[in-house]
Every structure is written in C-alpha cells, then in structure tokens.
Coordinates of C-alpha atoms in Angstrom, one line a residue:
Chain A
X27 CA -2.2 -11.3 -67.0
X28 CA -5.9 -10.9 -66.6
X29 CA -8.2 -10.7 -69.8
X30 CA -9.9 -7.5 -71.4
X31 CA -13.1 -8.7 -72.7
X32 CA -15.5 -6.9 -75.1
X33 CA -19.5 -7.7 -75.3
X34 CA -21.0 -6.6 -78.2
X35 CA -24.8 -6.8 -77.3
X36 CA -27.4 -7.2 -80.0
X37 CA -31.2 -8.0 -80.5
X38 CA -30.3 -11.9 -81.2
X39 CA -26.7 -12.5 -80.2
X40 CA -24.3 -10.9 -77.6
X41 CA -20.9 -11.3 -79.0
X42 CA -17.9 -11.7 -76.8
X43 CA -14.5 -11.6 -77.4
X44 CA -11.1 -11.7 -75.4
X45 CA -9.0 -8.9 -76.8
X46 CA -5.1 -8.6 -76.3
X47 CA -3.2 -5.1 -75.8
X48 CA -2.5 -5.2 -79.6
X49 CA -6.2 -5.1 -80.1
X50 CA -6.7 -8.4 -81.4
X51 CA -9.4 -10.9 -80.6
X52 CA -7.9 -14.3 -79.5
X53 CA -11.0 -16.2 -78.2
X54 CA -14.7 -15.7 -79.2
X55 CA -18.0 -16.7 -77.7
X56 CA -21.4 -16.2 -79.0
X57 CA -24.6 -16.2 -76.5
X58 CA -28.1 -15.7 -78.1
X59 CA -29.7 -13.0 -76.5
X60 CA -33.4 -14.5 -76.1
X61 CA -36.1 -11.4 -76.1
X62 CA -38.4 -13.8 -73.7
X63 CA -35.9 -13.7 -70.9
X64 CA -36.1 -10.8 -68.4
X65 CA -33.5 -8.3 -68.4
X66 CA -32.1 -10.0 -65.2
X67 CA -32.0 -13.7 -66.6
X68 CA -30.1 -12.2 -69.5
X69 CA -27.6 -10.5 -67.5
X70 CA -27.2 -13.7 -65.7
X71 CA -26.3 -15.4 -68.8
X72 CA -24.1 -12.9 -70.1
X73 CA -22.1 -12.6 -66.9
X74 CA -21.9 -16.5 -66.6
X75 CA -20.4 -16.6 -70.3
X76 CA -17.9 -13.5 -69.4
X77 CA -16.9 -15.2 -66.1
X78 CA -16.3 -18.5 -67.9
X79 CA -13.7 -17.1 -70.1
X80 CA -11.4 -17.0 -67.6
X81 CA -9.3 -14.3 -65.4
X82 CA -11.4 -11.3 -66.3
X83 CA -9.5 -8.3 -65.8
X84 CA -12.0 -5.4 -67.5
X85 CA -15.1 -5.7 -69.6
X86 CA -16.6 -3.4 -72.2
X87 CA -20.2 -3.4 -73.2
X88 CA -21.6 -2.0 -76.6
X89 CA -25.1 -1.7 -76.1
X90 CA -28.1 -0.7 -78.9
X91 CA -29.5 2.0 -76.8
X92 CA -29.0 5.7 -75.7
X93 CA -27.6 6.0 -72.1
X94 CA -28.3 8.2 -69.2
X95 CA -25.0 9.9 -68.4
X96 CA -22.8 8.8 -65.5
X97 CA -25.2 6.2 -64.0
X98 CA -25.0 4.2 -67.4
X99 CA -29.1 3.5 -67.2
X100 CA -30.3 1.9 -70.5
X101 CA -32.9 4.1 -72.0
X102 CA -34.4 1.9 -74.2
X103 CA -32.9 -0.9 -76.0
X104 CA -35.8 -1.8 -78.3
X105 CA -34.3 -4.9 -79.8
X106 CA -33.7 -6.4 -76.3
X107 CA -37.2 -5.1 -74.8
X108 CA -34.9 -3.1 -72.2
X109 CA -36.3 0.1 -70.9
X110 CA -34.7 2.2 -68.2
X111 CA -32.5 -0.6 -67.1
X112 CA -29.8 -0.3 -64.4
X113 CA -27.0 -2.4 -66.7
X114 CA -24.4 -1.3 -64.5
X115 CA -26.0 -2.3 -61.3
X116 CA -27.3 -5.4 -62.6
X117 CA -23.7 -6.5 -63.9
X118 CA -22.3 -5.8 -60.7
X119 CA -24.2 -8.3 -58.8
X120 CA -22.7 -10.9 -61.1
X121 CA -19.3 -9.3 -61.9
X122 CA -18.3 -7.7 -58.4
X123 CA -15.2 -5.7 -58.4
X124 CA -14.3 -6.2 -62.1
X125 CA -14.5 -2.7 -63.9
X126 CA -17.4 -2.3 -66.2
X127 CA -17.5 0.4 -68.9
X128 CA -20.5 0.7 -71.1
X129 CA -21.4 2.5 -74.1
X130 CA -23.7 2.7 -77.1
X131 CA -23.0 0.0 -79.8
X132 CA -22.0 2.3 -82.4
X133 CA -19.9 4.3 -80.3
X134 CA -18.4 1.0 -79.3
X135 CA -17.6 0.2 -83.0
X136 CA -16.1 3.6 -83.7
X137 CA -13.9 3.1 -80.9
X138 CA -12.9 -0.6 -82.3
X139 CA -12.0 1.1 -85.9
X140 CA -10.2 4.0 -84.2
X141 CA -7.7 2.0 -82.6
X142 CA -7.1 -1.2 -85.1
X143 CA -9.1 -0.4 -88.0
X144 CA -9.7 2.5 -90.4
X145 CA -9.1 5.3 -87.9
X146 CA -5.4 4.3 -86.6
X147 CA -3.1 7.4 -86.5
X148 CA -5.8 9.9 -86.6
X149 CA -7.0 12.0 -83.3
X150 CA -10.6 12.6 -84.4
X151 CA -12.5 10.3 -86.2
X152 CA -16.4 10.3 -87.5
X153 CA -17.9 6.9 -88.0
X154 CA -21.2 6.4 -89.9
X155 CA -22.9 3.0 -89.9
X156 CA -25.1 2.2 -92.7
X157 CA -27.3 -0.5 -91.7
X158 CA -30.8 -1.1 -90.6
X159 CA -30.7 2.3 -89.1
X160 CA -27.7 5.3 -89.6
X161 CA -25.7 5.0 -86.5
X162 CA -22.3 6.5 -85.7
X163 CA -19.5 7.5 -83.1
X164 CA -17.2 10.5 -82.8
X165 CA -13.7 10.4 -81.6
X166 CA -12.4 13.7 -80.7
X167 CA -8.9 14.3 -79.5
X168 CA -8.4 10.8 -79.1
X169 CA -11.8 10.3 -76.4
X170 CA -15.3 9.1 -77.1
X171 CA -17.6 12.3 -77.8
X172 CA -20.8 11.4 -75.8
X173 CA -22.1 14.9 -76.0
X174 CA -22.1 17.8 -73.8
X175 CA -24.6 16.5 -71.2
X176 CA -23.4 13.1 -71.8
X177 CA -26.2 11.5 -73.6
X178 CA -24.5 10.4 -76.6
X179 CA -24.1 11.3 -80.3
X180 CA -26.9 10.3 -82.8
X181 CA -25.9 11.5 -86.4
X182 CA -28.6 9.4 -87.8
X183 CA -31.4 11.8 -86.6
X184 CA -30.1 15.0 -88.0
X185 CA -32.5 16.4 -90.1
X186 CA -31.4 16.8 -93.6
X187 CA -34.8 17.3 -95.1
X188 CA -37.3 19.2 -93.3
X189 CA -40.7 17.8 -93.4
X190 CA -39.3 14.7 -95.4
X191 CA -39.8 11.2 -95.1
X192 CA -41.0 9.8 -91.5
X193 CA -38.3 8.4 -89.7
X194 CA -38.5 5.4 -87.2
X195 CA -37.9 7.6 -84.5
X196 CA -41.2 9.5 -85.5
X197 CA -39.2 12.8 -86.7
X198 CA -39.4 13.9 -90.4
X199 CA -36.5 13.9 -92.8
X200 CA -33.7 12.2 -90.6
X201 CA -30.5 11.1 -92.3
X202 CA -31.6 7.6 -91.3
X203 CA -34.9 8.0 -93.2
X204 CA -32.6 8.3 -96.4
X205 CA -29.5 6.3 -96.1
X206 CA -30.0 3.3 -94.0
X207 CA -30.3 0.1 -95.6
X208 CA -34.1 0.0 -94.8
X209 CA -34.3 3.2 -96.7
X210 CA -32.7 1.3 -100.0
X211 CA -35.1 -1.4 -99.5
X212 CA -38.1 1.1 -99.3
X213 CA -36.9 2.6 -102.4
X214 CA -36.1 -0.4 -104.4
X215 CA -39.5 -2.3 -103.7
X216 CA -41.4 1.1 -104.8
X217 CA -39.3 1.2 -108.2
X218 CA -41.9 -0.9 -109.9
X219 CA -40.3 0.4 -113.1
X220 CA -37.2 -1.4 -112.7
X221 CA -38.0 -5.0 -114.0
X222 CA -34.4 -5.9 -112.9
X223 CA -35.0 -4.9 -109.3
X224 CA -38.5 -6.3 -109.0
X225 CA -37.3 -9.6 -110.5
X226 CA -34.5 -9.6 -107.9
X227 CA -37.1 -9.3 -105.2
X228 CA -39.6 -11.5 -106.4
X229 CA -37.0 -14.3 -106.5
X230 CA -36.0 -13.7 -103.1
X231 CA -39.5 -14.3 -101.8
X232 CA -40.5 -10.7 -102.3
X233 CA -37.8 -9.7 -99.9
X234 CA -35.7 -6.7 -101.1
X235 CA -32.1 -5.9 -99.6
X236 CA -29.4 -3.2 -100.0
X237 CA -27.2 -5.5 -101.9
X238 CA -29.8 -5.5 -104.8
X239 CA -29.7 -1.9 -105.7
X240 CA -25.7 -2.4 -106.1
X241 CA -26.3 -5.4 -108.2
X242 CA -28.8 -3.5 -110.4
X243 CA -26.4 -0.6 -110.9
X244 CA -23.8 -3.2 -112.0
X245 CA -26.3 -4.3 -114.7
X246 CA -26.6 -0.8 -116.0
X247 CA -30.3 -0.2 -114.7
X248 CA -31.2 3.1 -115.2
X249 CA -33.8 3.2 -112.2
X250 CA -31.1 1.6 -110.0
X251 CA -28.8 4.4 -111.1
X252 CA -31.1 7.3 -110.2
X253 CA -32.0 5.8 -106.7
X254 CA -28.3 5.3 -106.1
X255 CA -27.5 8.8 -107.4
X256 CA -30.2 10.3 -104.7
X257 CA -29.1 7.8 -102.0
X258 CA -25.2 9.3 -102.5
X259 CA -26.4 13.0 -102.8
X260 CA -28.4 12.9 -99.4
X261 CA -25.6 11.1 -97.9
X262 CA -23.0 13.5 -99.0
X263 CA -25.5 16.1 -97.4
X264 CA -25.4 14.4 -94.2
X265 CA -21.5 13.6 -94.3
X266 CA -21.2 17.5 -95.5
X267 CA -23.1 19.0 -92.6
X268 CA -21.4 16.7 -89.9
X269 CA -17.9 17.7 -91.3
X270 CA -18.9 21.2 -91.2
X271 CA -19.8 20.9 -87.5
X272 CA -17.1 18.4 -86.3
X273 CA -14.8 18.8 -88.6
X274 CA -13.2 15.4 -88.2
X275 CA -9.9 14.2 -89.6
X276 CA -11.4 11.5 -91.5
X277 CA -14.9 9.9 -91.8
X278 CA -15.2 6.1 -91.9
X279 CA -18.1 4.3 -93.3
X280 CA -19.4 1.1 -91.8
X281 CA -22.4 -1.1 -92.0
X282 CA -23.8 -3.4 -94.5
X283 CA -24.3 -0.9 -97.3
X284 CA -20.3 0.0 -97.1
X285 CA -19.8 -3.3 -98.8
X286 CA -20.7 -1.8 -101.9
X287 CA -17.2 -0.6 -102.2
X288 CA -16.3 1.8 -105.1
X289 CA -19.4 2.1 -106.6
X290 CA -20.5 3.7 -103.2
X291 CA -16.9 5.4 -102.2
X292 CA -16.0 7.1 -105.7
X293 CA -19.0 9.0 -106.2
X294 CA -19.7 9.9 -102.4
X295 CA -16.2 11.5 -102.3
X296 CA -16.9 13.6 -105.2
X297 CA -20.7 14.7 -104.3
X298 CA -19.0 15.6 -100.7
X299 CA -17.1 18.3 -102.2
X300 CA -20.2 20.1 -103.4
X301 CA -21.9 19.6 -99.9
X302 CA -19.2 20.6 -97.3
X303 CA -18.8 24.5 -96.3
X304 CA -15.7 25.9 -97.9
X305 CA -14.4 22.8 -99.3
X306 CA -12.2 24.5 -101.8
X307 CA -10.4 26.6 -98.8
X308 CA -10.5 24.4 -96.0
X309 CA -10.6 20.9 -97.4
X310 CA -12.9 18.3 -96.2
X311 CA -12.2 15.0 -94.4
X312 CA -11.2 11.5 -95.9
X313 CA -13.7 9.1 -96.5
X314 CA -13.0 5.9 -95.8
X315 CA -14.2 2.3 -95.7
X316 CA -14.6 0.7 -92.1
X317 CA -11.9 -2.4 -92.0
X318 CA -13.0 -4.7 -89.0
X319 CA -16.6 -5.6 -90.1
X320 CA -18.7 -7.0 -87.3
X321 CA -15.5 -7.1 -84.9
X322 CA -15.5 -3.4 -84.7
X323 CA -18.0 -3.7 -81.8
X324 CA -16.3 -6.4 -79.9
X325 CA -12.8 -4.8 -80.1
X326 CA -14.2 -1.2 -79.2
X327 CA -16.1 -2.4 -76.2
X328 CA -13.0 -4.1 -74.7
X329 CA -11.1 -0.5 -75.3
X330 CA -13.8 1.7 -73.9
X331 CA -11.5 2.3 -70.6
X332 CA -9.1 4.1 -73.0
X333 CA -11.8 6.6 -74.4
X334 CA -14.1 7.2 -71.9
X335 CA -13.1 10.1 -69.1
Chain B
X15 CA -1.7 44.5 -62.3
X16 CA -1.1 44.1 -66.1
X17 CA -4.3 44.2 -68.2
X18 CA -6.4 41.5 -70.0
X19 CA -7.3 43.1 -73.6
X20 CA -10.0 41.6 -75.6
X21 CA -10.4 42.8 -79.3
X22 CA -13.7 42.4 -81.3
X23 CA -12.7 42.7 -85.1
X24 CA -15.5 43.8 -87.4
X25 CA -15.8 44.9 -90.8
X26 CA -16.3 48.8 -89.9
X27 CA -14.7 48.8 -86.2
X28 CA -12.7 47.1 -83.7
X29 CA -14.0 47.2 -80.6
X30 CA -11.3 47.2 -77.6
X31 CA -12.2 46.6 -73.9
X32 CA -9.9 46.3 -70.9
X33 CA -11.6 43.0 -68.9
X34 CA -11.1 42.5 -65.4
X35 CA -10.6 39.1 -63.8
X36 CA -14.2 39.2 -62.8
X37 CA -15.0 39.5 -66.7
X38 CA -16.2 43.0 -66.6
X39 CA -15.3 45.6 -69.2
X40 CA -13.7 48.6 -67.4
X41 CA -12.6 50.6 -70.3
X42 CA -13.4 50.7 -73.8
X43 CA -11.9 51.9 -77.2
X44 CA -13.3 51.8 -80.8
X45 CA -10.6 51.9 -83.8
X46 CA -12.1 52.2 -87.4
X47 CA -11.2 49.6 -89.6
X48 CA -10.7 50.9 -93.1
X49 CA -10.9 48.6 -95.8
X50 CA -8.8 51.0 -97.8
X51 CA -6.0 50.3 -95.7
X52 CA -3.7 47.4 -96.2
X53 CA -3.4 44.6 -93.9
X54 CA -0.3 45.5 -92.1
X55 CA -1.4 49.2 -91.6
X56 CA -4.5 47.9 -90.1
X57 CA -2.6 45.6 -87.7
X58 CA -0.3 48.5 -86.8
X59 CA -3.2 51.0 -86.2
X60 CA -4.8 48.2 -83.9
X61 CA -1.6 47.5 -81.9
X62 CA -0.8 51.3 -81.4
X63 CA -4.5 51.0 -79.7
X64 CA -3.8 48.2 -78.1
X65 CA -0.8 49.4 -76.6
X66 CA -2.2 52.7 -75.6
X67 CA -4.6 51.3 -73.2
X68 CA -1.6 50.7 -70.8
X69 CA 0.3 47.7 -69.0
X70 CA -1.1 45.1 -71.5
X71 CA -0.7 41.7 -69.9
X72 CA -2.7 39.4 -72.7
X73 CA -4.6 40.2 -75.8
X74 CA -7.3 38.0 -77.5
X75 CA -8.8 38.6 -81.0
X76 CA -12.4 37.8 -82.3
X77 CA -11.8 37.6 -86.3
X78 CA -14.4 36.8 -88.8
X79 CA -12.8 34.6 -90.6
X80 CA -12.3 30.8 -90.5
X81 CA -8.6 30.1 -88.9
X82 CA -5.9 27.7 -90.0
X83 CA -5.6 25.5 -87.1
X84 CA -2.3 25.9 -84.8
X85 CA -0.9 29.0 -87.2
X86 CA -4.3 30.8 -86.8
X87 CA -3.8 32.0 -90.4
X88 CA -7.0 34.3 -91.3
X89 CA -8.5 32.1 -94.1
X90 CA -10.8 34.8 -95.6
X91 CA -12.1 37.7 -93.5
X92 CA -14.3 39.0 -96.4
X93 CA -15.5 42.0 -94.9
X94 CA -11.9 43.2 -93.9
X95 CA -10.4 42.3 -97.4
X96 CA -8.1 39.7 -95.9
X97 CA -7.1 36.4 -97.4
X98 CA -4.6 34.0 -95.9
X99 CA -3.0 36.5 -93.7
X100 CA -0.7 35.9 -90.7
X101 CA -2.5 37.6 -88.1
X102 CA -0.3 36.2 -85.4
X103 CA 2.9 36.8 -87.0
X104 CA 2.1 40.4 -88.1
X105 CA 0.8 41.4 -84.2
X106 CA 4.0 40.1 -82.8
X107 CA 6.0 42.6 -84.8
X108 CA 4.2 45.4 -82.8
X109 CA 3.0 43.6 -79.6
X110 CA 6.4 41.5 -79.0
X111 CA 6.1 38.9 -76.3
X112 CA 2.5 39.9 -75.0
X113 CA 0.7 36.5 -75.1
X114 CA -2.2 36.6 -78.6
X115 CA -4.9 34.5 -78.6
X116 CA -6.8 34.4 -81.8
X117 CA -10.2 32.6 -82.6
X118 CA -13.3 33.2 -84.7
X119 CA -15.7 36.3 -83.6
X120 CA -18.6 33.8 -83.2
X121 CA -16.5 31.6 -80.9
X122 CA -15.4 34.5 -79.2
X123 CA -18.9 35.8 -78.5
X124 CA -19.7 32.1 -77.1
X125 CA -16.9 32.5 -74.6
X126 CA -18.1 35.8 -73.3
X127 CA -21.8 34.4 -72.8
X128 CA -19.9 31.2 -71.1
X129 CA -18.2 33.1 -68.7
X130 CA -20.3 36.3 -68.2
X131 CA -23.5 35.8 -69.7
X132 CA -26.6 33.3 -70.4
X133 CA -23.9 30.1 -70.2
X134 CA -22.6 31.0 -66.8
X135 CA -22.6 27.7 -64.6
X136 CA -22.7 25.1 -67.1
X137 CA -20.2 22.8 -68.8
X138 CA -21.5 22.9 -72.3
X139 CA -23.2 25.3 -74.5
X140 CA -24.1 25.8 -77.9
X141 CA -24.4 29.3 -79.1
X142 CA -25.8 30.5 -82.1
X143 CA -25.9 34.1 -83.4
X144 CA -28.9 35.1 -85.9
X145 CA -27.6 38.2 -87.7
X146 CA -26.4 38.9 -91.3
X147 CA -25.4 35.3 -91.4
X148 CA -25.7 32.3 -88.7
X149 CA -22.8 32.0 -86.5
X150 CA -21.9 30.0 -83.6
X151 CA -19.7 28.6 -81.0
X152 CA -19.6 25.5 -78.9
X153 CA -18.2 25.2 -75.6
X154 CA -17.5 21.7 -74.6
X155 CA -16.5 20.5 -71.3
X156 CA -15.4 24.0 -70.5
X157 CA -13.5 24.5 -73.7
X158 CA -13.9 26.1 -76.9
X159 CA -14.7 23.5 -79.4
X160 CA -12.6 24.2 -82.7
X161 CA -13.5 20.9 -84.7
X162 CA -11.5 18.0 -84.8
X163 CA -8.8 19.3 -87.1
X164 CA -9.1 22.8 -85.7
X165 CA -10.7 24.5 -88.6
X166 CA -13.7 25.8 -86.5
X167 CA -17.4 25.2 -85.8
X168 CA -19.8 26.4 -88.7
X169 CA -23.2 25.5 -87.5
X170 CA -24.8 27.9 -90.0
X171 CA -23.7 26.0 -92.9
X172 CA -25.4 22.8 -91.9
X173 CA -27.6 21.7 -94.6
X174 CA -31.4 21.5 -93.3
X175 CA -32.7 21.5 -96.5
X176 CA -31.5 19.4 -99.6
X177 CA -31.6 21.2 -102.7
X178 CA -33.0 24.4 -100.8
X179 CA -32.2 27.9 -101.0
X180 CA -28.8 29.3 -102.2
X181 CA -26.7 30.3 -99.2
X182 CA -24.3 33.0 -99.6
X183 CA -21.5 30.3 -99.1
X184 CA -22.7 28.7 -102.4
X185 CA -24.2 25.6 -101.2
X186 CA -27.8 24.6 -101.0
X187 CA -30.1 24.8 -98.0
X188 CA -28.0 25.9 -95.0
X189 CA -29.4 27.2 -92.0
X190 CA -28.1 30.4 -92.6
X191 CA -30.1 30.6 -95.9
X192 CA -33.3 30.3 -93.8
X193 CA -32.5 31.7 -90.5
X194 CA -30.1 35.0 -90.9
X195 CA -31.6 38.2 -90.3
X196 CA -30.7 38.2 -94.3
X197 CA -33.3 35.5 -94.6
X198 CA -35.9 37.2 -93.0
X199 CA -35.4 40.5 -95.2
X200 CA -35.8 38.3 -98.3
X201 CA -39.1 36.6 -97.1
X202 CA -40.8 40.1 -96.2
X203 CA -39.6 41.8 -99.0
X204 CA -41.2 39.2 -101.4
X205 CA -44.4 38.9 -99.5
X206 CA -46.2 41.6 -101.7
X207 CA -49.4 40.2 -100.4
X208 CA -48.6 42.0 -96.8
X209 CA -49.5 45.6 -97.2
X210 CA -48.4 46.0 -93.4
X211 CA -45.1 44.9 -94.4
X212 CA -44.8 46.5 -97.5
X213 CA -45.7 49.9 -96.1
X214 CA -43.2 49.5 -93.2
X215 CA -40.5 48.6 -95.9
X216 CA -41.5 51.9 -98.1
X217 CA -41.4 53.9 -95.4
X218 CA -37.9 52.7 -94.8
X219 CA -36.5 54.0 -98.1
X220 CA -37.6 50.3 -99.5
X221 CA -35.0 48.6 -97.1
X222 CA -36.4 45.6 -95.4
X223 CA -35.1 44.6 -91.6
X224 CA -35.9 41.9 -89.3
X225 CA -37.6 43.7 -86.7
X226 CA -40.3 44.8 -89.4
X227 CA -41.6 40.9 -89.3
X228 CA -42.2 41.1 -85.6
X229 CA -43.6 44.4 -85.7
X230 CA -46.0 43.1 -88.4
X231 CA -46.8 40.0 -86.2
X232 CA -47.7 42.3 -83.3
X233 CA -50.1 44.1 -85.7
X234 CA -51.5 40.5 -86.6
X235 CA -50.7 40.6 -90.0
X236 CA -51.4 37.0 -91.0
X237 CA -49.0 36.8 -93.7
X238 CA -45.9 38.0 -91.4
X239 CA -47.3 35.0 -88.8
X240 CA -47.0 32.7 -91.4
X241 CA -43.5 33.9 -92.3
X242 CA -42.2 33.7 -88.6
X243 CA -44.1 30.1 -88.1
X244 CA -41.9 28.9 -91.0
X245 CA -38.6 30.7 -89.7
X246 CA -39.2 29.1 -86.5
X247 CA -39.7 25.6 -87.9
X248 CA -36.6 25.8 -89.6
X249 CA -34.7 27.4 -86.7
X250 CA -36.1 24.3 -84.7
X251 CA -34.8 21.8 -87.0
X252 CA -31.4 23.3 -86.9
X253 CA -31.3 23.4 -83.1
X254 CA -32.9 19.9 -83.0
X255 CA -30.2 18.5 -85.3
X256 CA -27.3 20.3 -83.4
X257 CA -28.8 19.2 -80.3
X258 CA -28.8 15.5 -81.2
X259 CA -25.5 15.7 -82.7
X260 CA -23.6 17.9 -79.8
X261 CA -26.1 17.4 -77.0
X262 CA -25.4 20.6 -75.3
X263 CA -26.6 21.6 -71.8
X264 CA -28.1 25.0 -73.0
X265 CA -28.7 26.8 -76.2
X266 CA -27.9 30.5 -76.1
X267 CA -29.6 32.6 -78.9
X268 CA -28.0 35.9 -80.0
X269 CA -27.4 38.4 -82.8
X270 CA -30.1 40.9 -84.1
X271 CA -33.1 38.5 -84.5
X272 CA -32.6 37.2 -81.0
X273 CA -34.3 40.4 -79.8
X274 CA -37.6 39.8 -80.6
X275 CA -37.8 38.3 -77.0
X276 CA -40.9 35.9 -76.2
X277 CA -42.6 36.5 -79.9
X278 CA -39.4 34.1 -81.2
X279 CA -38.5 32.3 -78.0
X280 CA -41.9 31.0 -76.7
X281 CA -42.9 29.3 -80.0
X282 CA -39.4 28.3 -80.7
X283 CA -39.3 26.1 -77.3
X284 CA -42.2 24.4 -78.1
X285 CA -41.4 23.6 -81.9
X286 CA -37.7 22.3 -80.7
X287 CA -39.5 19.5 -78.7
X288 CA -41.0 18.0 -82.2
X289 CA -37.5 18.3 -84.1
X290 CA -35.2 17.1 -81.4
X291 CA -34.5 13.3 -81.7
X292 CA -36.0 11.3 -78.4
X293 CA -36.9 14.7 -76.7
X294 CA -39.7 12.8 -74.6
X295 CA -37.1 10.3 -73.4
X296 CA -33.7 12.1 -73.2
X297 CA -34.8 15.8 -73.1
X298 CA -33.6 18.6 -75.0
X299 CA -31.6 21.9 -74.0
X300 CA -32.6 24.7 -72.5
X301 CA -33.1 27.6 -75.2
X302 CA -32.1 31.3 -73.8
X303 CA -31.4 34.5 -75.2
X304 CA -27.9 36.0 -74.9
X305 CA -27.3 38.4 -72.1
X306 CA -24.3 40.4 -73.1
X307 CA -25.1 41.8 -76.5
X308 CA -22.4 43.2 -78.3
X309 CA -19.9 43.1 -75.5
X310 CA -20.0 39.3 -75.8
X311 CA -17.2 39.3 -78.6
X312 CA -14.9 41.5 -76.3
X313 CA -15.3 39.8 -73.4
X314 CA -15.0 36.4 -74.8
X315 CA -11.7 37.7 -76.9
X316 CA -10.3 38.8 -73.7
X317 CA -10.6 35.4 -71.7
X318 CA -9.5 33.0 -74.9
X319 CA -6.7 31.7 -73.0
X320 CA -9.0 29.9 -70.8
X321 CA -10.5 28.0 -73.4
X322 CA -8.1 27.3 -75.8
X323 CA -6.0 24.3 -75.4

C-alpha cells in the first residue's frame, strides 16, 4: 500500500513521518531547513526527502504561516523567510500527481490531536498551542475550520485587553502578548523582586524560560505565584471568550507551557468557570492537555485530506 | 401552496409574517406577549395566531434565549419569564405535524439578512446587533453556526477588556458592556460636563438614548465626540477579534445604534484596520449596515429550515 506522509515544516527543521491508517508514525526523517537556501532550493531538498521514503500516496504539509484560500499561497512564513510563495505549485514540479494537502502548522497539530490524541471521539475541538507564540486550530463538525473566507484561524491575536501590551504582530493586547512562553519570559525577567527567579535566569546565562516560572512556584516564591495567577487569569479570559464564540466540546492545550501539568491545569479549569458566559447554565468545555507533543504536527499533516473540504 | 411563517418572539410582542419563496413578507400579524400568562397559555395564543394565517406549511421561531442543542429547550428567556421550557414539545400539541424550526432571535435576524438583506450573495457573514444588548449570528458556508456543541453563538459576551465594566451577564469587560445602546446611555448619562447631552436627557424626562450621542456629535460637542471615539475603538476591537477568529466575508451591523449611519460606519471601518490581525496582508471583512430592520427576524425565522442541519 502506498504511503501517507506528513511534513511539519519549521524554522530549523522539517519533520517528516510515514503515518499509518491507524494514525501512527512508523518511519521518520528530519531535514534541516536552512534559511540561506532559496524557497525553490528548500522545496527541492524537501521533495527529495519525501520521495526517498518510498511509494508516496499522499502528502500533507503543516506550514508556519497564514495561507491564501484555495491557492494555498504561503502569505508570510517569517521563520523560513518565505513571502507570497506558491508552495503547491513548486511542490508539484517535484511530486507530480501525488495529492498534496497544505494547512497552517497549528491547524495541522490540532488535526493530529483530533484523530490520535486528546480529541479522539469528539466532533468539535479547540486547540491552543502555548509556545513562542499562541497558535491554535479548531475542528468543527469533524472538519478543520479555516475561516469563512478560508484565511485561517488565529486565536492568538484575539484582543483580550484593549490598548494592552504590544504584540509581535503589532496590535495591542492580543492573547499571545500575555499567554505565550515569550510573555512568561518577559514577566519573569522583569520581576527583579524575586531572587529565586533572578538566580535561575542568571544561572542560565541570563536567559529565562517558561519552566522557570513553574519551578519558582513549586519553591513557593510569592512573586512567581502572582505572575502565574495573572497568566492563568488572562488565559482563562481567552479560553472563556473562545468558548462563548465557538462552543467547542473540548479545549486541548499544547505547546511548551502545557508541560507544567496540574500547576497550570487545575487553577485554569477553575478560573474558566468565572470567565465563560453563562457557565452555570450552559456549561463550558473540558480543558485537556495535548497528548502527542511534537508528533501532533506530523500526524495531523498526514491526515489533512480527512478534514479539508 | 402552503405558507411559510416566521415568528419573531419578543418580550412585548410576537411578530408573525407569511414569507414567500422570494423571501418577502406578504402578510403580518402582531400578537402581544403578556408576561402574566403562563408559558402554556402564551404558546396556545401564539399557535392560534399562526393557524389563523391559513394553510401553514412550515413555521420558524426566533427566541430571545440560548437553546439546548437538538431538543430546542429554551434555557432562559428572561423577557418572557421562561426557564427550561420545552418550546418544541408545547408547540407540537397545537401545531401537530407542521415542521417547526427554532433558533435564537439574533441568529434568526442574521439568517434574514443573509437571504434577503445585506448578506445576499456571500457564503459567510457575521452579524452584530447593537441594541439593548449586543447579539449576533454567524453564517458559515451557507449554514447557521450554532457552536460546536449546538449551544449557540454569543459574540456580545466575548471579553474585550479584562477586569473591565461589569456586564449584565455578570462577567467583566464583555463587548456588550461597552457597545450596547445601554452602554451608550450609561456613558452619556455620566458625562455631566456636556451641557448639550445633559439638556437632551433632561428634556426627555431624564431618560437618555443612544441617538442623543450622535445628535450631540453632530452639534460638535467635544465630550460626545470623545465618548463616540471610545465606543468605536472598542467596537472595532470586538469586530477585529471576531474577524481574526471567524474570518467572515462581511460583517453586518444592525440594531438601533446602526441607525447612526456614516457617523458610525466611516470611522469604524478605519479603526477596524488597526484592530484586525494582519489586516494589511490578509485584509478584513467589509462592514455593512443591516438592510431589513425589524423584518430580519421574521424573514430569518421563516427560512430557518434552509440553514439548520
């Protein structure tokens, strides 16, 4: 039987996987993505890697960019240095008639969790990825929601605080500006009162990371606790608003920050009850950690044909 | 040919209309909804009114409440004094086998605008109704979006300002708390510095209304201008966030406040460019005034069978 291949395209590597009909990765390959290569060169290297995996029946791509509807033009993949690139057209030159499916990388990860991870058995699932940014994907009636005009779903740039902190996108007060790992690093770095946090940062050559916040909370540092409380409050507002608008059955939380486990999830579940419209009457969505880690993107990419119309 | 009837159910009246296959109202009836009647009595009176309109082929209801999925239980229609009422079951006692379709009233109005008003010709449309509250409906791929779990769509209770003004729903900082007509009345009433606004309110027996704000702006009142500027800014943030999440082709604005015309729409269209993620690259949705006024709810209710799955 011909192979189903998923490609999770990132700024430093492309992760390829052969995915079975049971949604499991049985073969892997990692290809460095070198920003010094041209778009055409990168696609040539990628295509060679894909074809080397054997009898390819179908291939799906998760791309770190918004995409133009229908044409699948990559609007701007900053990490890859691609702007307005015809990914489908360029791939076709190498892959010929192999069916190609393309989606945003956060959407692909959501698709992976939906079929093989935390979302198994539901029909509508919101996934938020709390990493360098805040990404997300939404599955509605078993299909990937790509927006009414096909331009995709960007929950990280919903504004939760008018005229708030400047976001990487240029807007003020986006969810991403408060709930990414980057935002946590900003807050712990600025928190000079916490000797515990400052020691951790100093010991790491002056570089903070999100895990330090949770480590400091475990050490009962009150400044860290206050930062975490605010973080959870804002994240709950984001989840509450998204639940009020989309009404997913479940909310899956992935990305590096979700590794904090109960320290994040227990208070988050409580706080969301206070930030979701009519929670006592309508109820909310179950909030569940992602299950697949980095494999979600590969698996989801390989299964895109099942969720794209 | 048997008749298609739409019922727009409100706190003081139920507006009934016979709607043609060309989506036009050709016959009307208004039935007072008296809160002193029981639920069962109200349904009996309504059903009698419906049946008196002749050969009824199909009937649709827009109801001022969230609804439980599938069963169409009215969760809480505050204006009617209904809580957890089996609307479909009670109607069936009177209407027998006539097909019955039920949706939220703001959803019904969106359906009306989609087929016969500002949304004609598009496939995805967000409607916001700026009235006593902020309601809304979303049409996605030609169908009414009712939420992943079927509990409906409540854009008015998306939080745009964490820990902001208390909303009628009990949450803090909802779009409704800033962008309803009620919010405008709160702001102009509190604005003691504006003699123009305070005179208008005094002349109206101490009662403010949203129109006064726009009248004062036309008279060049700087306090009124400042209130309107803030109003538009917050509304633009709400529309920007909803556009970033849903990516509708168009945004239709209805309700009393939308009657302000260009004084609202011109600056709103400009402001939304500054509050929508990646507006310069992806673009935004066209912002258009609703076209049908109060008829949207009747027409939409009559056509619910076309948009409910």
